[in-house]
PDB file of C-alpha atoms in Angstrom:
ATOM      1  CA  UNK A   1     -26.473  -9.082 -51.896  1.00  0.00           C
ATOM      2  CA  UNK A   2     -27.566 -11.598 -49.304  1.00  0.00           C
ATOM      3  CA  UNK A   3     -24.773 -12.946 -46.618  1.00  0.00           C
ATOM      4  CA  UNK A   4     -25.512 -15.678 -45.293  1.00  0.00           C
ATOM      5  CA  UNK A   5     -23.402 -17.670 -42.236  1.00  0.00           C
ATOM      6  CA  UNK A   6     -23.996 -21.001 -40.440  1.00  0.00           C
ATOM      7  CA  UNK A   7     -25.069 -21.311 -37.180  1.00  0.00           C
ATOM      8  CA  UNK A   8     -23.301 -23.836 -35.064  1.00  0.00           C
ATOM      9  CA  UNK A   9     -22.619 -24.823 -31.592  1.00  0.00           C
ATOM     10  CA  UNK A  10     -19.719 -24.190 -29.497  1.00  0.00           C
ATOM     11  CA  UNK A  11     -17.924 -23.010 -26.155  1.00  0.00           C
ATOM     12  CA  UNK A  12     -18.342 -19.384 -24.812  1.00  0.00           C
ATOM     13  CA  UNK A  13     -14.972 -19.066 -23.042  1.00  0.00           C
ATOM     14  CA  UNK A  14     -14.169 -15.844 -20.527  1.00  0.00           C
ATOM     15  CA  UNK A  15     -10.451 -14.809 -20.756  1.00  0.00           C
ATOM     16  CA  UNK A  16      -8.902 -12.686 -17.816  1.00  0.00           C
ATOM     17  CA  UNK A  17      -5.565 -10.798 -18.782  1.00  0.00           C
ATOM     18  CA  UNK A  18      -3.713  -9.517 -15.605  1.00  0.00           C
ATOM     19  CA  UNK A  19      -0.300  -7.397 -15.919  1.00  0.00           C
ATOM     20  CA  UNK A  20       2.426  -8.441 -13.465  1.00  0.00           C
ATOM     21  CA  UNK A  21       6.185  -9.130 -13.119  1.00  0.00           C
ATOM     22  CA  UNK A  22       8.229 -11.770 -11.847  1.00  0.00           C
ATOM     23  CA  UNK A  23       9.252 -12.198  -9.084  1.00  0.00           C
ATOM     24  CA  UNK A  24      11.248 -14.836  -6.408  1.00  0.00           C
ATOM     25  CA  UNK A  25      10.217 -16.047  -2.860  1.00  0.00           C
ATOM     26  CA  UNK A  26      14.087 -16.930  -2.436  1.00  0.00           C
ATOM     27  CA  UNK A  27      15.753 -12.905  -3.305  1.00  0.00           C
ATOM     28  CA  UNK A  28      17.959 -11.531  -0.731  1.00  0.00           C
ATOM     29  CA  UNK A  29      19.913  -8.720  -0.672  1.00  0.00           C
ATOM     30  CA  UNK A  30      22.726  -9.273   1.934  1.00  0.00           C
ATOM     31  CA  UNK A  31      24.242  -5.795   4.214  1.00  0.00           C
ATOM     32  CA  UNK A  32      27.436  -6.224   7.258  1.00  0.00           C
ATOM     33  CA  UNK A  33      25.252  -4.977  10.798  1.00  0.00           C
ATOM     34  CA  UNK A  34      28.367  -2.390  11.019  1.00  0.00           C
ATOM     35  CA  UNK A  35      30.803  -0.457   8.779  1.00  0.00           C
ATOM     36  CA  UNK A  36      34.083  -1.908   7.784  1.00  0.00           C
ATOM     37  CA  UNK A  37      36.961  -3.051   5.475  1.00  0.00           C
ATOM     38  CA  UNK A  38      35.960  -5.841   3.210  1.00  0.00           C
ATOM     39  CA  UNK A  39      39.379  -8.189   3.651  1.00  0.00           C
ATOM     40  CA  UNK A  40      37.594 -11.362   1.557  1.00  0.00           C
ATOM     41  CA  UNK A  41      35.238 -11.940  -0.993  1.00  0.00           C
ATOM     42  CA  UNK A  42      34.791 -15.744  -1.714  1.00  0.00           C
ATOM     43  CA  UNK A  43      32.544 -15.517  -4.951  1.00  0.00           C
ATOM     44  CA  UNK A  44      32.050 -14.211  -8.081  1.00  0.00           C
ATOM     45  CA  UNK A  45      28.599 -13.221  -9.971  1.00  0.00           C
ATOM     46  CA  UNK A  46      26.711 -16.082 -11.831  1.00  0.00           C
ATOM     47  CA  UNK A  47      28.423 -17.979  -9.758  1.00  0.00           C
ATOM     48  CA  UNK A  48      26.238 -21.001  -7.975  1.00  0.00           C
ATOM     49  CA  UNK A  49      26.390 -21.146  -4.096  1.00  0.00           C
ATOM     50  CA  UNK A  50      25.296 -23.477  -1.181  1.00  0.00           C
ATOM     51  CA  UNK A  51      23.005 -22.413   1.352  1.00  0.00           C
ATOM     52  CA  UNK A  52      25.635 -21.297   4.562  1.00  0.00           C
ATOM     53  CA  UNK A  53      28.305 -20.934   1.953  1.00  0.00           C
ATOM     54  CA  UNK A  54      31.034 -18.270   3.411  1.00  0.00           C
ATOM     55  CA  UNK A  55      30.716 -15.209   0.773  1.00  0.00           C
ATOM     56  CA  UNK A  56      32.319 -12.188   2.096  1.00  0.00           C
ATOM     57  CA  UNK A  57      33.696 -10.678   4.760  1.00  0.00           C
ATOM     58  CA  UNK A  58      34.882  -7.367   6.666  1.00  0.00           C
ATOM     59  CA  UNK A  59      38.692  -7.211   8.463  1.00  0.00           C
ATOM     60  CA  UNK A  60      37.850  -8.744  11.847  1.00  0.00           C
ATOM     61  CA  UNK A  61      40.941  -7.608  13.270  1.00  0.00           C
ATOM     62  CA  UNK A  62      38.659  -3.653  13.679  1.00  0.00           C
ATOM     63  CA  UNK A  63      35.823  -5.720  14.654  1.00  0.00           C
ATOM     64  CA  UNK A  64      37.518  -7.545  17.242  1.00  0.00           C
ATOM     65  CA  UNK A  65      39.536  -4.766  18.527  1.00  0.00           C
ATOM     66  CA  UNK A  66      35.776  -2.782  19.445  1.00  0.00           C
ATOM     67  CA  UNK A  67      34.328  -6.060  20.964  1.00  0.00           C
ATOM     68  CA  UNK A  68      37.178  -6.241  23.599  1.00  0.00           C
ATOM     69  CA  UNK A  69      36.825  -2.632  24.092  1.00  0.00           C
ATOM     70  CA  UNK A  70      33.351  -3.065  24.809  1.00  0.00           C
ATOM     71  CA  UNK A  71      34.096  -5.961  26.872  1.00  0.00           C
ATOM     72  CA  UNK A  72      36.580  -3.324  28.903  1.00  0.00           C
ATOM     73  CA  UNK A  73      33.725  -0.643  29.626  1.00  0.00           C
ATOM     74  CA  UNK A  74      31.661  -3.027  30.869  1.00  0.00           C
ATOM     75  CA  UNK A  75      33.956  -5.021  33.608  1.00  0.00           C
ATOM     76  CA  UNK A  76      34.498  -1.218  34.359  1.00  0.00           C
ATOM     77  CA  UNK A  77      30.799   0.026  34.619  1.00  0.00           C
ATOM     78  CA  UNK A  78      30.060  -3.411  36.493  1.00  0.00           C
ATOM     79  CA  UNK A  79      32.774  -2.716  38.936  1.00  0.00           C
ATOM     80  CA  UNK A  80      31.608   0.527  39.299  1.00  0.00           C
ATOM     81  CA  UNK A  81      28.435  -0.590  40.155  1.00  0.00           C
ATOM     82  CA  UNK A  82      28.962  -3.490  42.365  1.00  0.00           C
ATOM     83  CA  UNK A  83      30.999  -0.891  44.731  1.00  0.00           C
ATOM     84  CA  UNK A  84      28.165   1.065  44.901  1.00  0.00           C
ATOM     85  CA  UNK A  85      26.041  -0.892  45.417  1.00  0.00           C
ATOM     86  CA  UNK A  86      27.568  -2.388  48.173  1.00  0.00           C
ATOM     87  CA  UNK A  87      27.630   1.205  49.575  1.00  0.00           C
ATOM     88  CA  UNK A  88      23.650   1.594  49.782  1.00  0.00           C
ATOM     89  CA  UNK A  89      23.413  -1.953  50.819  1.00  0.00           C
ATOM     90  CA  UNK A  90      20.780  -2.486  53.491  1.00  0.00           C
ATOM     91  CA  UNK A  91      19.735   1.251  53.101  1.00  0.00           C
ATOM     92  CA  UNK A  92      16.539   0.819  51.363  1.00  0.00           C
ATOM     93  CA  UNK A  93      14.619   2.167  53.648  1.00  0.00           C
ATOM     94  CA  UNK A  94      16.101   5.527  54.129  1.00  0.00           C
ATOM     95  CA  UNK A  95      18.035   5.509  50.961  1.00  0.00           C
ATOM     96  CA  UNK A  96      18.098   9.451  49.931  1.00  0.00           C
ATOM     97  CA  UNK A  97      17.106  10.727  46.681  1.00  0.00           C
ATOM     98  CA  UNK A  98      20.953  11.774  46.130  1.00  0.00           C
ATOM     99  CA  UNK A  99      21.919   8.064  46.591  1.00  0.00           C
ATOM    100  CA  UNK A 100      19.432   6.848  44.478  1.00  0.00           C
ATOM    101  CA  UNK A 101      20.084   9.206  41.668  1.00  0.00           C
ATOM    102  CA  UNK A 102      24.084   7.675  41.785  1.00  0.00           C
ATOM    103  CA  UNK A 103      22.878   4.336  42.408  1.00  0.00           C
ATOM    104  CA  UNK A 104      20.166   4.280  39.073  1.00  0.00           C
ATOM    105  CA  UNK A 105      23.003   5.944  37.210  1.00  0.00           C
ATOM    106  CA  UNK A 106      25.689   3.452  38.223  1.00  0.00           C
ATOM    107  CA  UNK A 107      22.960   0.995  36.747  1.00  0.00           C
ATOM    108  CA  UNK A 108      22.008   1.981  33.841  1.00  0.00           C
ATOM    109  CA  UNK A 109      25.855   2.914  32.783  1.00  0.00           C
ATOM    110  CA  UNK A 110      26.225  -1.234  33.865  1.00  0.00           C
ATOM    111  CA  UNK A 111      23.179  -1.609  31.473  1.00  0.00           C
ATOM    112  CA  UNK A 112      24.208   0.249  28.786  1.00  0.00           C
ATOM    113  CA  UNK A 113      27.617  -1.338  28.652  1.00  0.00           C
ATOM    114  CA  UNK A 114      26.799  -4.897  28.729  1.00  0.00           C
ATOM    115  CA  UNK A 115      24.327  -3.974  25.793  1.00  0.00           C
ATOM    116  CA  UNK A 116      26.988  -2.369  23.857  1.00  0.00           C
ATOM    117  CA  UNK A 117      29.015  -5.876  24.172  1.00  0.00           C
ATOM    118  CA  UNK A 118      26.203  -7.586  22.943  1.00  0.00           C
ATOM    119  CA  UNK A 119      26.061  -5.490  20.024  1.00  0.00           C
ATOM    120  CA  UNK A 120      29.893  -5.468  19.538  1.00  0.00           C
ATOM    121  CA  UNK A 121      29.398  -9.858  19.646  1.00  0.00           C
ATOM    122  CA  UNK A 122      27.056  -9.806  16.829  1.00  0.00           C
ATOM    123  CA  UNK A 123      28.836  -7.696  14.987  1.00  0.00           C
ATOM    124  CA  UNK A 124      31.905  -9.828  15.086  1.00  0.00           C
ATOM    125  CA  UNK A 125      29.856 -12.686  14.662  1.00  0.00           C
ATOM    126  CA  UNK A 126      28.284 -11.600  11.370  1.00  0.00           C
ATOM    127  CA  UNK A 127      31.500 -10.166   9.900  1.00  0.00           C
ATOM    128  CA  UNK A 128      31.143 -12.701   7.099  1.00  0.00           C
ATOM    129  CA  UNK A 129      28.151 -12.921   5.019  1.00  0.00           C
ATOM    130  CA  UNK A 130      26.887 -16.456   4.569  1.00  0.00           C
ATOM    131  CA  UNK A 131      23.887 -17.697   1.797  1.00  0.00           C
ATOM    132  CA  UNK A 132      20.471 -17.820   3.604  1.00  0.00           C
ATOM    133  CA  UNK A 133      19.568 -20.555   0.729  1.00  0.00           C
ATOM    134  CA  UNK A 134      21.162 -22.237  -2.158  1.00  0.00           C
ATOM    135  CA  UNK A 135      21.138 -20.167  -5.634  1.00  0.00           C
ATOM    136  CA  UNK A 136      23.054 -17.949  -7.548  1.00  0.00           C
ATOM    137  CA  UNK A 137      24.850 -14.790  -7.265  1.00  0.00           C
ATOM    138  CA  UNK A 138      22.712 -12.313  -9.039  1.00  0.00           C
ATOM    139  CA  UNK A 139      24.765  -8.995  -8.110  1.00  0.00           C
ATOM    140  CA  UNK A 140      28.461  -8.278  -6.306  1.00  0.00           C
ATOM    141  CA  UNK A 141      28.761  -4.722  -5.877  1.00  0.00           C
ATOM    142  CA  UNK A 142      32.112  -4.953  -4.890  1.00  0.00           C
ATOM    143  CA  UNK A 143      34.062  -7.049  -6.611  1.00  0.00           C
ATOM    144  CA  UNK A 144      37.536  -6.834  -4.849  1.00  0.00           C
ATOM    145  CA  UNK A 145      38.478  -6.502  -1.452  1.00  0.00           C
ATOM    146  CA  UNK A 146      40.528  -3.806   0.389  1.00  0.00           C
ATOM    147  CA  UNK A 147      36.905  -1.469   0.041  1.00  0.00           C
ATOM    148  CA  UNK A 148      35.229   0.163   2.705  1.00  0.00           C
ATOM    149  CA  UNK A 149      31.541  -0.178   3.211  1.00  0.00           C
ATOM    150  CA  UNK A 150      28.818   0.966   5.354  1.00  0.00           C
ATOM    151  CA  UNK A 151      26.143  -0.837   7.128  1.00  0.00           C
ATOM    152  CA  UNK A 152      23.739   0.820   4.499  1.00  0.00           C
ATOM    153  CA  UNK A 153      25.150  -0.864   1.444  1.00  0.00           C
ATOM    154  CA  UNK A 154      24.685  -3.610  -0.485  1.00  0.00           C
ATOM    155  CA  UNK A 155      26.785  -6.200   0.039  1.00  0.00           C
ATOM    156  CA  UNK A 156      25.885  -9.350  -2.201  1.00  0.00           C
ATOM    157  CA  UNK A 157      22.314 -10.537  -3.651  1.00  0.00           C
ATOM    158  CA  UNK A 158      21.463 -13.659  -4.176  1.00  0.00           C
ATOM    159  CA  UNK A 159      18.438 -15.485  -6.091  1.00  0.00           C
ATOM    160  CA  UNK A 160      17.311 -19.426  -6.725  1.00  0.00           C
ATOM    161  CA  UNK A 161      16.250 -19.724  -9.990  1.00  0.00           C
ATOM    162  CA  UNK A 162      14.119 -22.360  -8.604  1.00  0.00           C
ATOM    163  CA  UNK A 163      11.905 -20.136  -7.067  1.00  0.00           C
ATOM    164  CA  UNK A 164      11.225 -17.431  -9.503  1.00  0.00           C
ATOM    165  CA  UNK A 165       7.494 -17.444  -9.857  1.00  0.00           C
ATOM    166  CA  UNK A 166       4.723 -14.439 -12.003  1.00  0.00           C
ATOM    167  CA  UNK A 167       3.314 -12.152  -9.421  1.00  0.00           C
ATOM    168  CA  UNK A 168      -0.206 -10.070 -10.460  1.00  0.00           C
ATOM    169  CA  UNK A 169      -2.523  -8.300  -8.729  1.00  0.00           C
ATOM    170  CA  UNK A 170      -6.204  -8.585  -9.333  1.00  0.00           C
ATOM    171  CA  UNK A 171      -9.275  -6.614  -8.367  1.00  0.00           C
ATOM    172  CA  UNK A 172     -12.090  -7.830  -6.060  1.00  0.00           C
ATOM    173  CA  UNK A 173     -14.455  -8.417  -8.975  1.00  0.00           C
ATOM    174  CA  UNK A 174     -11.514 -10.877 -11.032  1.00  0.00           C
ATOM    175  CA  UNK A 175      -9.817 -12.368  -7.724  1.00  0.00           C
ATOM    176  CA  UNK A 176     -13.375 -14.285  -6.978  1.00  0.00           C
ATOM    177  CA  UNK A 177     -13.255 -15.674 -10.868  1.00  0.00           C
ATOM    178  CA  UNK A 178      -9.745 -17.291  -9.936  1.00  0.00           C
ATOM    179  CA  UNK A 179      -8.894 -20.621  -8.152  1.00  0.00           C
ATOM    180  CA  UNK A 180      -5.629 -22.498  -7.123  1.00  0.00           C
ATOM    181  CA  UNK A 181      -4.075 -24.950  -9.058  1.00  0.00           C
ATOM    182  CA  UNK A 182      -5.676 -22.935 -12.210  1.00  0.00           C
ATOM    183  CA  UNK A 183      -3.788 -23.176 -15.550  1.00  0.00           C
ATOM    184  CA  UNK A 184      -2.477 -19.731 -16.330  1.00  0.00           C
ATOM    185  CA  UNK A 185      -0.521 -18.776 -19.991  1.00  0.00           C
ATOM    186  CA  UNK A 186       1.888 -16.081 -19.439  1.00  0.00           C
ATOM    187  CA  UNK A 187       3.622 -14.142 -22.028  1.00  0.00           C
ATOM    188  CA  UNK A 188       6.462 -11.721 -21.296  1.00  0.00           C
ATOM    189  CA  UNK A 189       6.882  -8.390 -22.654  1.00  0.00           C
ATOM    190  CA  UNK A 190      10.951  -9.860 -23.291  1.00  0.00           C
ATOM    191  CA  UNK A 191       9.099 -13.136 -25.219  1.00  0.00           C
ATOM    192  CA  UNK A 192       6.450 -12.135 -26.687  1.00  0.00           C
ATOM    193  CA  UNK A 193       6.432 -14.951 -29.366  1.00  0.00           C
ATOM    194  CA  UNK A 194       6.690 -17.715 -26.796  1.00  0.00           C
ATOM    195  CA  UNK A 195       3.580 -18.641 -24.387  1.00  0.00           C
ATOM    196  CA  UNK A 196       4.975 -19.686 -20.994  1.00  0.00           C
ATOM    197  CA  UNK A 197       2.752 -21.967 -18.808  1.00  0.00           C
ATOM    198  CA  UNK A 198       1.937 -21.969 -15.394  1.00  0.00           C
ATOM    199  CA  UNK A 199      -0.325 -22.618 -12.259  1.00  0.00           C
ATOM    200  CA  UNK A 200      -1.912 -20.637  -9.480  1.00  0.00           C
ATOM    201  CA  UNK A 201      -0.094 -21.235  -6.614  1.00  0.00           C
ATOM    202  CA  UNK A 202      -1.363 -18.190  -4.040  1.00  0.00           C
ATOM    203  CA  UNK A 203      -4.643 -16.494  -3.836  1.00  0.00           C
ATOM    204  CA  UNK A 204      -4.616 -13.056  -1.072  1.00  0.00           C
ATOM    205  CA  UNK A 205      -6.852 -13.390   1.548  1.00  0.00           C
ATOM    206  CA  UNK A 206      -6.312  -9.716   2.541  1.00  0.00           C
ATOM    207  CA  UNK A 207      -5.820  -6.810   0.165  1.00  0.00           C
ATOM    208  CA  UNK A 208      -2.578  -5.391  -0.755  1.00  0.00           C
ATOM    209  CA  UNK A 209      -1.930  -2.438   1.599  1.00  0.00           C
ATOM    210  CA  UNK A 210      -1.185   0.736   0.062  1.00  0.00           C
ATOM    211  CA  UNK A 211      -2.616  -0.010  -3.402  1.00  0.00           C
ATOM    212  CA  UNK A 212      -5.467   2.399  -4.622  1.00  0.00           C
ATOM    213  CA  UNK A 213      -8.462   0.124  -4.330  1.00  0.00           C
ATOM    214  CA  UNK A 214      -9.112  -2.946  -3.386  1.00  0.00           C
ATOM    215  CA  UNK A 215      -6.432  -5.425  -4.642  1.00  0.00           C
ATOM    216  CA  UNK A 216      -5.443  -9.129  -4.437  1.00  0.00           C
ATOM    217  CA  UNK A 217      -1.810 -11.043  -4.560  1.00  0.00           C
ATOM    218  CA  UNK A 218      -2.201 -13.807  -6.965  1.00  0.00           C
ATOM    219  CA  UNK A 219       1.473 -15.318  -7.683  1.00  0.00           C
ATOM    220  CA  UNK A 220       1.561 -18.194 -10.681  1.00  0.00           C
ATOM    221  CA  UNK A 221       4.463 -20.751 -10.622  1.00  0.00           C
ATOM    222  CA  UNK A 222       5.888 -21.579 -13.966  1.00  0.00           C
ATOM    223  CA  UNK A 223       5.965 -25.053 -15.135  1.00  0.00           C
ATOM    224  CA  UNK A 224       9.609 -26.040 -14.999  1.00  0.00           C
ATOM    225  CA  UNK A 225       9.910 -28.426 -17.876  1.00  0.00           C
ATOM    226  CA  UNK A 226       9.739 -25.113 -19.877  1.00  0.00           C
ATOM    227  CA  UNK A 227      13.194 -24.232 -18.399  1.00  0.00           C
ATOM    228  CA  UNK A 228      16.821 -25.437 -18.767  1.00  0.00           C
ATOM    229  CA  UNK A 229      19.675 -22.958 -18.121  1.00  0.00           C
ATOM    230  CA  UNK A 230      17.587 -19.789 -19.013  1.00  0.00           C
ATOM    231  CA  UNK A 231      14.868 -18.810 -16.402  1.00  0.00           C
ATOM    232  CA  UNK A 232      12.832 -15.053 -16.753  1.00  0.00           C
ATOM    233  CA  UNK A 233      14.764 -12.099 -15.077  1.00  0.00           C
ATOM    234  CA  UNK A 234      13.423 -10.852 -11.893  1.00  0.00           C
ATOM    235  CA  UNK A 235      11.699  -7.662 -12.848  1.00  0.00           C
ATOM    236  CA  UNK A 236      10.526  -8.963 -16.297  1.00  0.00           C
ATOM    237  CA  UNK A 237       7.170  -7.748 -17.306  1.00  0.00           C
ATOM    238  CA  UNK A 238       3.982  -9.378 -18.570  1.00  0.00           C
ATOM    239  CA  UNK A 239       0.534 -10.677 -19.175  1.00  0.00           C
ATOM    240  CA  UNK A 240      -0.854 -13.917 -17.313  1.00  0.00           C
ATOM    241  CA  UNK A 241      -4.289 -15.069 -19.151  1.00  0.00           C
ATOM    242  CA  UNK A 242      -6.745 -16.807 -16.748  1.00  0.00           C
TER     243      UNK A 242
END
């Protein structure tokens, strides 16, 4: 038999599917400078926060006990030094290399000791961890106090929902086929049934270093109308269809 179709007119569209995962510009993961005792903790997960809301914090009484005690070496090392000092005074001329060698050490002991106060300061000053922004408390660790941590742990981390956006990455031949403000339709691996709108928001200028090839950032805000009290997970995976 004979098939026959009808020819008609219409619009040739080109589709671009990129794989990413979102992602936040406001995600912090919050670590003490210094080991310690955790004596407070002022929040609880899910829980909402304001930015330079108090969260947690390490037993000052330790802290303050090593700031003093750096205070102490250095009133020590700096009277140490002024005496020498004093000593050499107006013998720069024929200062020998024995004097000099007790004078640079008397110094840099000084030196040393002023920066360990400096250090001890800051820690006591950032014994309490306070929110960089407003959001929510996305993971607590360590949920009661009394625990010891080390500088190297993780603390508290906090995300705004607000600023959870689709991150891909595309190649030199699709970046130049992409434009800001462009409307995007992602779909997440997690909602597959549901098409989640969007806009291009960030186009690299350089590639992404350490990436085989030659690769461009493109992030894509979601439309927030789409959202109410349920916004993607951090990590979720996807396509985004330019």
């Amino acid at each position: 038999g004979i098939t026959t179709a009808v020819v008609s007119r219409g619009t040739v569209a080109e589709e671009i599917i990129l794989t990413g995962q979102v992602s936040a510009d406001k995600h912090s993961i919050l670590s003490f400078p210094t080991s310690g005792k955790i004596s407070w903790i002022g929040v609880a997960e899910g829980q909402k926060v304001i930015k330079g809301q108090a969260l947690v914090s390490l037993d000052k009484i330790t802290l303050d006990a090593a700031y003093q005690q750096a205070l102490s070496n250095y009133r020590n090392y700096q009277a140490i030094a002024g005496n020498i000092l004093d000593t050499v005074k107006g013998h720069s001329a024929d200062e020998s290399f024995a004097d000099k060698a007790t004078r640079t050490t008397a110094e840099v002991n000084r030196d040393n000791a002023y920066d360990a106060v400096r250090a001890a300061e800051y820690n006591l000053a950032n014994g309490t961890l306070h929110a960089p922004f407003a959001g929510v408390i996305a993971s607590l660790p360590f949920g009661s106090p009394g625990v010891n941590v080390s500088f190297a742990d993780t603390i508290i981390e906090i995300v705004d929902p607000a600023s959870i956006y689709f991150e891909v990455t595309a190649d030199q031949s699709e970046v130049i086929n992409l434009k800001d403000l462009q409307d995007v339709v992602i779909v997440l691996d997690s909602y597959q049934s549901k098409n989640l709108l969007g806009k291009v928001s960030f186009i690299g200028l350089t590639p992404i270093s350490g990436v085989v090839g030659t690769s461009y950032k493109v992030k894509v805000v979601f439309t927030e109308s789409q959202f109410q009290n349920s916004f993607p997970r951090i990590g979720m995976t996807g396509d985004a269809k330019f």
